[in-house]
Coordinates of C-alpha atoms and ligand atoms in Angstrom, one line a residue:
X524 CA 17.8 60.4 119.2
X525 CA 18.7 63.1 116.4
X526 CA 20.9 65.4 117.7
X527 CA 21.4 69.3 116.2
X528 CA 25.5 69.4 116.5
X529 CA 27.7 72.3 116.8
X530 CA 31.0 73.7 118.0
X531 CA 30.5 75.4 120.9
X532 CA 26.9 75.2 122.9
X533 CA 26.4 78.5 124.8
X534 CA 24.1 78.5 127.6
X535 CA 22.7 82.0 128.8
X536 CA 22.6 85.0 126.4
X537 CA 23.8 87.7 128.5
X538 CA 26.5 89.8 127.7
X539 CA 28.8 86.8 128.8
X540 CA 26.8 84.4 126.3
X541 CA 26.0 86.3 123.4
X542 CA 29.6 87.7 123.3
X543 CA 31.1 84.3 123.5
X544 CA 29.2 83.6 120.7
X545 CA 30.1 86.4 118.9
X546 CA 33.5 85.4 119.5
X547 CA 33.2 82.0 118.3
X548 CA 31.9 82.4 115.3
X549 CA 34.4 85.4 114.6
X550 CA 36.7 82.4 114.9
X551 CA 35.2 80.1 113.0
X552 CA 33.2 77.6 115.1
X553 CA 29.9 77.1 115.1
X554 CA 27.7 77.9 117.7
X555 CA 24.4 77.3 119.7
X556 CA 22.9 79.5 122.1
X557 CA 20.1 78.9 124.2
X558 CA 18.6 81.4 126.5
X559 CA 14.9 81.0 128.3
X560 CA 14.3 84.5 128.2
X561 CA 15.1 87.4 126.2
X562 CA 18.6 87.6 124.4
X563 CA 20.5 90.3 126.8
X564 CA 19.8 88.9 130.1
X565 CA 19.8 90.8 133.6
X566 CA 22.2 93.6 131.9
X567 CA 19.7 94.7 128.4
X568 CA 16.7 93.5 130.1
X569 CA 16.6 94.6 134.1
X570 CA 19.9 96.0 135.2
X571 CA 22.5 97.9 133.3
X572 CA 20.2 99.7 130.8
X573 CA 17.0 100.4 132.3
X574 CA 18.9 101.5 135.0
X575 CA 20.3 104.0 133.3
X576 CA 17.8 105.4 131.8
X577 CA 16.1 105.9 134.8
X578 CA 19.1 107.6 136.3
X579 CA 19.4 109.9 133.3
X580 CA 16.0 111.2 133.4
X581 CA 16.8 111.6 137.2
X582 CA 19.9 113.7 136.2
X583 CA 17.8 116.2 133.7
X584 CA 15.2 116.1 136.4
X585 CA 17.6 117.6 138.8
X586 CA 19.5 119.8 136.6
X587 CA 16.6 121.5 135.1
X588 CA 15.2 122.0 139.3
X589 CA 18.8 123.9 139.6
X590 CA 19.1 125.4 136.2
X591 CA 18.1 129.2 136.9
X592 CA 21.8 129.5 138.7
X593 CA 23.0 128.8 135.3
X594 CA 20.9 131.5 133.5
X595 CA 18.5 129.0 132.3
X596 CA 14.6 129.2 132.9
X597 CA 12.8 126.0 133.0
X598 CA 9.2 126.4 134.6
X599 CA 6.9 123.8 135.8
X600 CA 9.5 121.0 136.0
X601 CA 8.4 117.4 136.4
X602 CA 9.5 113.9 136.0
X603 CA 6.9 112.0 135.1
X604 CA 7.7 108.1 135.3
X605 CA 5.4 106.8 133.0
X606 CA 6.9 108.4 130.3
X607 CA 10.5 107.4 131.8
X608 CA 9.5 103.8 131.8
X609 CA 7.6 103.9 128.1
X610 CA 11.0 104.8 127.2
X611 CA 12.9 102.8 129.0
X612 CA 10.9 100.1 127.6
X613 CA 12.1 101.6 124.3
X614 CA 15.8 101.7 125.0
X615 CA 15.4 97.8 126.3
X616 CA 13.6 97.0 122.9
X617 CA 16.0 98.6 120.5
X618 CA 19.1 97.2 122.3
X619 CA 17.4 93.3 122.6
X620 CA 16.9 93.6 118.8
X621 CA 20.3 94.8 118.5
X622 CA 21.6 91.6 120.1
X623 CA 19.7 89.7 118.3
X624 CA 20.2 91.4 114.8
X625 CA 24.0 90.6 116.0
X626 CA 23.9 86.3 116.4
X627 CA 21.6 86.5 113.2
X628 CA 24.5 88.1 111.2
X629 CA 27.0 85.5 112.7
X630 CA 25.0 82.6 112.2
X631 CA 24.4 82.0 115.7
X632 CA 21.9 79.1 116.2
X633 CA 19.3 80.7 118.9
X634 CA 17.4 78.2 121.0
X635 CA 14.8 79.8 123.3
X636 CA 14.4 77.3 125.8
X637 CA 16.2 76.3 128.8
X638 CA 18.6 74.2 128.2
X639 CA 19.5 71.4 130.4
X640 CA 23.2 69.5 130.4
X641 CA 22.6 65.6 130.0
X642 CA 26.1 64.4 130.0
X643 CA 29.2 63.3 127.7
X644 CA 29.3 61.0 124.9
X645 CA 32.5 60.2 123.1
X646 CA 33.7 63.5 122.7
X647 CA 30.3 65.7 122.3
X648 CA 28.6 67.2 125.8
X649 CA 24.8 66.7 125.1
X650 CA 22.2 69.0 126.2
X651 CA 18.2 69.1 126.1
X652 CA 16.0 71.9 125.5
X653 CA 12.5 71.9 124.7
X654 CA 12.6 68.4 124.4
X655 CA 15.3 68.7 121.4
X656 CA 18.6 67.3 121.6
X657 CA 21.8 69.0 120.9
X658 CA 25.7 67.9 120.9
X659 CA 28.8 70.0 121.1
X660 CA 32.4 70.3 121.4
X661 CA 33.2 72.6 124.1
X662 CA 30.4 74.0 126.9
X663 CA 30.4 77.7 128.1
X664 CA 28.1 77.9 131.2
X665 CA 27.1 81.7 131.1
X666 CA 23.8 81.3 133.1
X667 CA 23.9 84.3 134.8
X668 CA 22.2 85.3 138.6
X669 CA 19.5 85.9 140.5
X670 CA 18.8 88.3 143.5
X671 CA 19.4 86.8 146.9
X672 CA 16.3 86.2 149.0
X673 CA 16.7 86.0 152.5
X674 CA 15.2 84.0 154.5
X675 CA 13.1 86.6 156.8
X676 CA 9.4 86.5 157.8
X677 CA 7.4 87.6 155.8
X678 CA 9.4 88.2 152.3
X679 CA 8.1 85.3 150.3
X680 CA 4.2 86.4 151.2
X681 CA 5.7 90.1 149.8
X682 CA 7.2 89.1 147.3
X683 CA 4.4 86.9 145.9
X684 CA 1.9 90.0 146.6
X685 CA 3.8 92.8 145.5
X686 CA 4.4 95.0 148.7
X687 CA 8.2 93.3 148.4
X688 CA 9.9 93.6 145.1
X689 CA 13.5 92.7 143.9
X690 CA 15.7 94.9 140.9
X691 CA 13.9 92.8 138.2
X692 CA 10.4 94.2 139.5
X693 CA 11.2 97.6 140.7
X694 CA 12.2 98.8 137.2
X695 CA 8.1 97.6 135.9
X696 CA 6.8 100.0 138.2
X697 CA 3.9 102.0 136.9
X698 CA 3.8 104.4 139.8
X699 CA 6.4 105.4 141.9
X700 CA 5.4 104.9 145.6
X701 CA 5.0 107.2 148.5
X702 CA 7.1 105.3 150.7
X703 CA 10.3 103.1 149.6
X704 CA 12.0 101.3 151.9
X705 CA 15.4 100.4 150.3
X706 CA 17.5 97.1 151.9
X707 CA 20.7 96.7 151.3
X708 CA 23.1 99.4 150.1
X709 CA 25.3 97.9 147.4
X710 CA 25.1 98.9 143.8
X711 CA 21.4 98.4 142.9
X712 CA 20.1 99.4 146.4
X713 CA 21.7 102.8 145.9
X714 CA 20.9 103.5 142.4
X715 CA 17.5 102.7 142.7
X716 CA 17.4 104.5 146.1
X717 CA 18.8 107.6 143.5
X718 CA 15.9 107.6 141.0
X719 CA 12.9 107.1 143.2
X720 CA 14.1 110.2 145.5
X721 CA 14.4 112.0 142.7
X722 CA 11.4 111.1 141.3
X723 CA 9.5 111.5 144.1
X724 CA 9.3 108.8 146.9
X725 CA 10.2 109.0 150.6
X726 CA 13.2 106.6 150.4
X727 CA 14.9 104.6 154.0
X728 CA 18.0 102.9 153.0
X729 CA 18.5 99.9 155.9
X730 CA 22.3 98.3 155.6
X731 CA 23.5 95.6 157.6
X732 CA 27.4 96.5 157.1
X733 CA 28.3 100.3 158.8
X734 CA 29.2 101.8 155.6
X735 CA 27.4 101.9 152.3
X736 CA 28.5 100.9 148.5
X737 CA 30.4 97.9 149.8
X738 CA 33.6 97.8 149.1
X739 CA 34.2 101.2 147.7
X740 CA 37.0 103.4 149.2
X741 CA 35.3 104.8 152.6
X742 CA 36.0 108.1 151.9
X743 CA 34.5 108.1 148.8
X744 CA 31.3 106.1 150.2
X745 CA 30.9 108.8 153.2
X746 CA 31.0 111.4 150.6
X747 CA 28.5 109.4 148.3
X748 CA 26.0 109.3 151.4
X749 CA 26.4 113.1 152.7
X750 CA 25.1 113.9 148.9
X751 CA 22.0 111.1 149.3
X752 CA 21.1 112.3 152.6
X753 CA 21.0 116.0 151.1
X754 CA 18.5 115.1 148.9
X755 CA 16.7 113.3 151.1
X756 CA 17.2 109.9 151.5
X757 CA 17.4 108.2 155.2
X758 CA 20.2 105.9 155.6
X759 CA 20.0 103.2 158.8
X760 CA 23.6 101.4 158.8
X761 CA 24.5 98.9 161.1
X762 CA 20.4 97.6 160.7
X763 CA 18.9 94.5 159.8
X764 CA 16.0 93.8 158.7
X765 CA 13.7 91.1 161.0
X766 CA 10.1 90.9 159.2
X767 CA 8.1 92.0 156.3
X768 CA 4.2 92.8 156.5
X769 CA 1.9 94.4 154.2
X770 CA 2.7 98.4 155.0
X771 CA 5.9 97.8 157.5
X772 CA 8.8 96.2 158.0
X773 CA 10.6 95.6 161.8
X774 CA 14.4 96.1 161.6
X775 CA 16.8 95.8 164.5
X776 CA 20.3 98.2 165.3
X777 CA 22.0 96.6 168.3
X778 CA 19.6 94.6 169.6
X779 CA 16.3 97.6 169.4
X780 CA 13.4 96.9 167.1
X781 CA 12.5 99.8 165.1
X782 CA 8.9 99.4 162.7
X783 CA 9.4 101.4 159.5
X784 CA 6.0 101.9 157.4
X785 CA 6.9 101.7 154.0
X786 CA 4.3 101.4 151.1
X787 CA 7.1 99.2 148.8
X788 CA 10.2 97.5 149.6
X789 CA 13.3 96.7 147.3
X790 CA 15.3 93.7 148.4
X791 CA 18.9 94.3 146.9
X792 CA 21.0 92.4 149.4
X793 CA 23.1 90.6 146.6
X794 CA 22.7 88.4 143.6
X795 CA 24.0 84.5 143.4
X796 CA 25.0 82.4 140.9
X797 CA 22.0 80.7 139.2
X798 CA 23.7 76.9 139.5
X799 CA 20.0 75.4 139.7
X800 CA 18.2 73.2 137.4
X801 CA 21.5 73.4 134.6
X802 CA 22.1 69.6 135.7
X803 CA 25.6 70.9 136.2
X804 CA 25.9 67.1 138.5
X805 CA 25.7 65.3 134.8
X806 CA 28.9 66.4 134.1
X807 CA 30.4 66.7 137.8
X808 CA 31.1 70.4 137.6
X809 CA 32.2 72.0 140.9
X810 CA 30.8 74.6 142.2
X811 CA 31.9 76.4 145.3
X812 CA 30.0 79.0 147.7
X813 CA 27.2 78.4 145.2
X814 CA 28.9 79.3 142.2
X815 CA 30.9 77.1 139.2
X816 CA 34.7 77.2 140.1
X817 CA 36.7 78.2 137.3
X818 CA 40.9 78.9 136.6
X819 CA 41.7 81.9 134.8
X820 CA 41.4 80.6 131.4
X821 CA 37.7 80.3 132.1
X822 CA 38.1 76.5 132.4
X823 CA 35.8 74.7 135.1
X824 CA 37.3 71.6 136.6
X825 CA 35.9 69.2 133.2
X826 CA 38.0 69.6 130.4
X827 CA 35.9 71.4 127.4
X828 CA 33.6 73.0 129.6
X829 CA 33.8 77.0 130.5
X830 CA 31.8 79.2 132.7
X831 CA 31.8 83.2 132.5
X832 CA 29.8 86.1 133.6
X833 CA 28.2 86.1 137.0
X834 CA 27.9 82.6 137.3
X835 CA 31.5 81.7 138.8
X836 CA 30.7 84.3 141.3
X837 CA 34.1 86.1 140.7
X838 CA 33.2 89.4 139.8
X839 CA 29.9 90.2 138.7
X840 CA 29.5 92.9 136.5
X841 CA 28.7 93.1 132.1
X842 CA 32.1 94.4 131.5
X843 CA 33.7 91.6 133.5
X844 CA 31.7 88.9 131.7
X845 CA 32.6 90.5 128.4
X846 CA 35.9 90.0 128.7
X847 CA 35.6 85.9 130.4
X848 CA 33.7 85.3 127.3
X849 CA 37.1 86.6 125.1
X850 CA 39.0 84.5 127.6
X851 CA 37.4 81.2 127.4
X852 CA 36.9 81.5 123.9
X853 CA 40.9 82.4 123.1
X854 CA 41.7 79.0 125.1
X855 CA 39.2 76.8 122.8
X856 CA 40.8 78.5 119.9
X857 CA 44.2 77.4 121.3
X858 CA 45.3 81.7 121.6
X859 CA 47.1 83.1 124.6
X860 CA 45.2 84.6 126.9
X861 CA 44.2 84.7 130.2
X862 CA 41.8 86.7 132.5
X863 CA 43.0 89.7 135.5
X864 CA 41.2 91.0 137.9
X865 CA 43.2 93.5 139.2
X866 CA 42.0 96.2 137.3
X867 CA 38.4 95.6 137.0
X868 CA 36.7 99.0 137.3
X869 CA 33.1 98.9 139.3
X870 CA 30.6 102.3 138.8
X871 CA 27.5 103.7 140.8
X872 CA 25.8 105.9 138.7
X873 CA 24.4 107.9 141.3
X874 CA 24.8 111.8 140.7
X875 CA 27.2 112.3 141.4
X876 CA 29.3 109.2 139.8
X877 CA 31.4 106.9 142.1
X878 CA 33.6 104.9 139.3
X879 CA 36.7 102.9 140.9
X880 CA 39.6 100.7 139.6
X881 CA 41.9 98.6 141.6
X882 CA 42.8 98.5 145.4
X883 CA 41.6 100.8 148.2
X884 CA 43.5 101.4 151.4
X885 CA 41.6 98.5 152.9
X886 CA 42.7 95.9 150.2
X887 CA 46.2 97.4 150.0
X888 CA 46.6 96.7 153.7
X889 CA 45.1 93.5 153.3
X890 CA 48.1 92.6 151.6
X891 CA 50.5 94.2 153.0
X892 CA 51.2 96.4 150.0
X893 CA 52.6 99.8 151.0
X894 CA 50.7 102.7 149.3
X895 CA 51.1 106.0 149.1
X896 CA 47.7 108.5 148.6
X897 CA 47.6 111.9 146.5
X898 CA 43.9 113.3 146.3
X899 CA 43.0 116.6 145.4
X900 CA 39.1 118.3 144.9
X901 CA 37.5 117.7 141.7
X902 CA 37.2 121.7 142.2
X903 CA 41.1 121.9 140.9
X904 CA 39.3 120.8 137.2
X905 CA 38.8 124.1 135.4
X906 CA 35.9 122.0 133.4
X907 CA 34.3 121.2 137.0
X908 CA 34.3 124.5 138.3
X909 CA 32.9 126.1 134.5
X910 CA 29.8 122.9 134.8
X911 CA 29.0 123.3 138.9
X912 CA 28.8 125.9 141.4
X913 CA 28.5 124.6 144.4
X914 CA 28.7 121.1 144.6
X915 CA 32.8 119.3 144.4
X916 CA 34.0 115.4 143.9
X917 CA 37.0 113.7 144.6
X918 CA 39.7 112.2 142.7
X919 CA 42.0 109.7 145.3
X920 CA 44.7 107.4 143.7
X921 CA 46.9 104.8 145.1
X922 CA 50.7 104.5 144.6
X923 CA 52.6 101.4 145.5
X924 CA 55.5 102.4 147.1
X925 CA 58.5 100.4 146.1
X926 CA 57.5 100.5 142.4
X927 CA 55.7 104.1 142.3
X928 CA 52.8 102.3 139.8
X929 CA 49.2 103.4 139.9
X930 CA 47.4 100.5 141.9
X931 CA 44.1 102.1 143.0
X932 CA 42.0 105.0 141.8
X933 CA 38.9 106.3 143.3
X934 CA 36.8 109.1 142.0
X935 CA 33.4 110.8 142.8
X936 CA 32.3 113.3 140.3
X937 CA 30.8 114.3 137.2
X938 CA 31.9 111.6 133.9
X939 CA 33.5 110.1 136.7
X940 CA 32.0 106.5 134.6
X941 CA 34.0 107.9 131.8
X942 CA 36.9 108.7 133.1
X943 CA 37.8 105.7 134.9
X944 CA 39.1 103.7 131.9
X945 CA 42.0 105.6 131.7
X946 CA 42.8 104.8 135.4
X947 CA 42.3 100.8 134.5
X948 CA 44.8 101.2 131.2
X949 CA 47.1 102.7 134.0
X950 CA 46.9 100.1 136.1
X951 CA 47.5 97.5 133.4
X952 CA 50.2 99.4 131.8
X953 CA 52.4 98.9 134.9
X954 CA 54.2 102.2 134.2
X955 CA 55.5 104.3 137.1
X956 CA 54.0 107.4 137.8
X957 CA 57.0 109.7 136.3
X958 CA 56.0 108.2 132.9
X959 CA 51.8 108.3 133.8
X960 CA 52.9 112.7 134.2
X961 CA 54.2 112.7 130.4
X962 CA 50.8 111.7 129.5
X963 CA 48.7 114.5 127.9
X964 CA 44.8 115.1 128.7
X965 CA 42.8 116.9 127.1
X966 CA 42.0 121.1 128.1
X967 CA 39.4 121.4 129.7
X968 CA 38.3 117.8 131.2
X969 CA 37.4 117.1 134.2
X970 CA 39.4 113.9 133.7
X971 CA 42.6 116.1 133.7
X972 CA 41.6 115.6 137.7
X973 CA 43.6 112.4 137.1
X974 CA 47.0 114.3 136.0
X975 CA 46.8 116.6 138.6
X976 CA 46.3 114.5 141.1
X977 CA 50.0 112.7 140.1
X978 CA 51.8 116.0 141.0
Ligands
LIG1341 P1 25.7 94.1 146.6 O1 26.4 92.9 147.0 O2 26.4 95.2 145.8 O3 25.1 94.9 147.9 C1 24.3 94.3 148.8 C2 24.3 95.1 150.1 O4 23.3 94.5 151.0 C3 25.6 94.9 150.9 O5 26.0 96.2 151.3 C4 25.2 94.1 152.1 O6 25.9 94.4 153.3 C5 23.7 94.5 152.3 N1 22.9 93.4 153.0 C6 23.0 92.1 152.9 N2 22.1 91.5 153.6 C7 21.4 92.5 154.3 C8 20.3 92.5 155.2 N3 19.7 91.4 155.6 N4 19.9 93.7 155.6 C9 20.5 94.9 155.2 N5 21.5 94.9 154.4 C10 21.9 93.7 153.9 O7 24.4 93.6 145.8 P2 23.4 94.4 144.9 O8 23.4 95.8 145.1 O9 22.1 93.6 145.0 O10 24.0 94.1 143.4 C11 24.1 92.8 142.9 C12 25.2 92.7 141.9 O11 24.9 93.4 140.7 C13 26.5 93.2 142.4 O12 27.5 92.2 142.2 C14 26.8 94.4 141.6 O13 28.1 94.6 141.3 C15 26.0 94.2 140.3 N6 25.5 95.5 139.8 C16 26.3 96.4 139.2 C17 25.9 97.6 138.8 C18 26.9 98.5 138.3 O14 27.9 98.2 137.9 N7 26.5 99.8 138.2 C19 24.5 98.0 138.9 C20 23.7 97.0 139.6 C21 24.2 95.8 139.9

């Protein structure tokens, strides 16, 4: 069989994928890229971005409701979600074509079909897509994930009828219920929860776990949920869910069934690594808790073959992938590199903004690193105090003892997404707080938070 030959073959054109791509061409392989749906994956198409325009028309929506304190009149306010998704829909398109406008200008060959791994011969791994061969040097596995689906009675008859839904449904909404029942209070479950309250729907958050935002410093995640619950939102921690049915759900908190009517519910219990039908057994990749093992050079346990973004499980976020997909291309062009993941920065763009970077007292502890904490009110920020009256954040950093570097910073606030860059760069830089104070900020910022927290 004729076989299309390049470089590098790509599978998955998600931020991990296309940027690999990107990458490899930049370098001066050639490249092949195959993705099954639309070039951007879960991040352009149903997470990152629509997400955030939804949250920003949530964040107008509730400054305009507040905006007479500030001597501004805006009558008859309303959020009306058609209009938020049209654009949405919008923002999605012109970003897609972005993408793709992108792998055209680098020469990128895109296949849109799934691709499926056949094997080795000689050198070259083989693939078929769309009943077309292909043959290739090196193999970056960028597939991606998919939400998690429990299990429960009930959820597969919802989720095939509608009355369940997961993140990739939710944001296709036409009308925004009456009722949302929420499950699961990680990243999506929260930020979701965030936009339909403000836009209007009764919203019940269930979380198994007694906290929410997962692993988010607890003081900051009990700050987080005092500002939810003020606007309205219901939180049940410590509760599982037991059964779906068409208007309810049962859920259980040690061991007492509670029935919670809900019009819609939004499974966001976690995402796993979408390992299925790649025919990653041709080649004898491991995988492990679901998801393809990998060293940090991106390397998988098959020489020549790569996997990056949310399908080694590691760490899944866009900006994490990003950087993978630098990694495992640097080691195919023979340049030093490898990945970190200590300072990683994770963000919940709620309103206000949770946006941390590196260890939390719980981690810390975990290791037995000693830490020192200085915190301080985001209401020390001249900036902060000149944009809000009433409401304050939180900026919390960590401080390993012995060598008095910046391991952990935590913030809750306004830009807070922003901001936390700088916190990450401090982290990586390794320098000890005494030379972090000879850094200057910019007057007024509410980043300068950061800086006076050191002192
Ligand atoms: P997650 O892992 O962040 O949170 C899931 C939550 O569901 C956990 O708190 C867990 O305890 C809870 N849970 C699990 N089973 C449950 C059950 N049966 N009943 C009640 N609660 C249950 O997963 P999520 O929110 O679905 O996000 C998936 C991935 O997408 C994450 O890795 C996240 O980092 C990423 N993401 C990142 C975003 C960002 O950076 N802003 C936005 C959206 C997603």
């Amino acid at each position: 069989m004729e076989r299309i030959h390049s470089d590098i073959l790509i599978i998955g054109g998600g931020p991990a994928g296309y940027l690999a791509a990107e990458r490899a061409t930049q370098g001066g392989l050639t490249a092949t890229l195959f993705e099954k749906r639309a070039l951007g994956g879960v991040c352009l198409n149903e997470g990152c971005i629509p997400t955030k325009t939804y949250l920003n028309s949530a964040k107008i929506y509730e400054y305009a409701q507040k905006s007479s304190a500030y001597g501004v009149t805006a009558e008859n306010v309303s959020l009306n979600h058609k209009v938020v998704k049209e654009r949405k829909d919008k923002v999605v398109k012109t970003l897609v074509s972005g993408v793709e406008h992108k792998m055209k200008a680098h020469k990128v060959n895109i296949v849109r079909a799934a691709a499926v791994i056949q094997g080795k011969e000689g050198e070259a791994f083989i693939i078929e897509a769309d009943g077309v061969g292909y043959s290739g040097r090196y193999l970056v596995i960028a597939a991606g994930s998919e939400a998690m689906v429990p299990p429960i009675p009930g959820l597969k008859e919802g989720l095939e009828t509608g009355y369940a839904v997961t993140s990739r449904e939710i944001l296709d909404l036409q009308e925004i219920p009456m009722k949302l029942t929420v499950i699961g209070a990680g990243v999506v479950g929260l930020e979701m929860a965030a936009y339909f309250a403000t836009a209007g729907s009764n919203v019940t958050v269930i979380e198994m776990l007694s906290k929410i935002a997962g692993y988010t410093d607890a003081e900051i995640s009990e700050l987080l949920m005092k500002d939810m619950q003020n606007k309205g939102i219901e939180f049940k921690l410590g509760c599982k869910v037991t059964e779906f049915a068409p208007g309810f759900l049962m859920c259980e908190k040690d061991g007492t069934p509670e029935r919670i009517e809900t019009d819609l519910a939004l499974i966001s219990i976690g995402r796993r690594a979408a390992t299925k039908k790649l025919g990653l057994d041709a080649l004898g990749i491991y995988t492990e808790n679901g998801a393809v093992v990998t060293d940090n050079n991106m390397r998988t346990n098959i020489p020549g073959v790569y996997a990056i973004g949310d399908i080694n499980g590691k760490s899944m976020l866009a900006h994490t992938a990003y950087r993978e997909a630098e990694v495992a291309v640097n080691h195919i062009l023979q340049k030093k590199d490898y990945m970190r993941y200590t300072a990683i920065p994770a963000v919940i763009y709620t309103s206000p903004e949770v946006a941390c970077v590196g260890e939390t007292e719980e981690t810390a502890k975990n290791k037995g690193t000693e830490y020192v904490i200085k915190k301080l009110s985001m209401r020390y920020s001249g900036r902060f105090i000149a944009e809000n009256d009433k409401s304050d954040g939180l900026c919390k950093l960590l401080f390993e003892k012995g060598t008095q570097r910046l391991i952990g910073a935590h913030l809750i606030g306004p830009y807070a997404s922003e901001m936390i860059y700088g916190a990450a760069m401090m982290i990586e830089s390794c320098w000890p707080i005494d030379d972090l104070k000879e850094i200057v900020f910019p007057h007024p910022t509410v980043s300068e938070i950061i800086r006076e927290t050191f002192f």
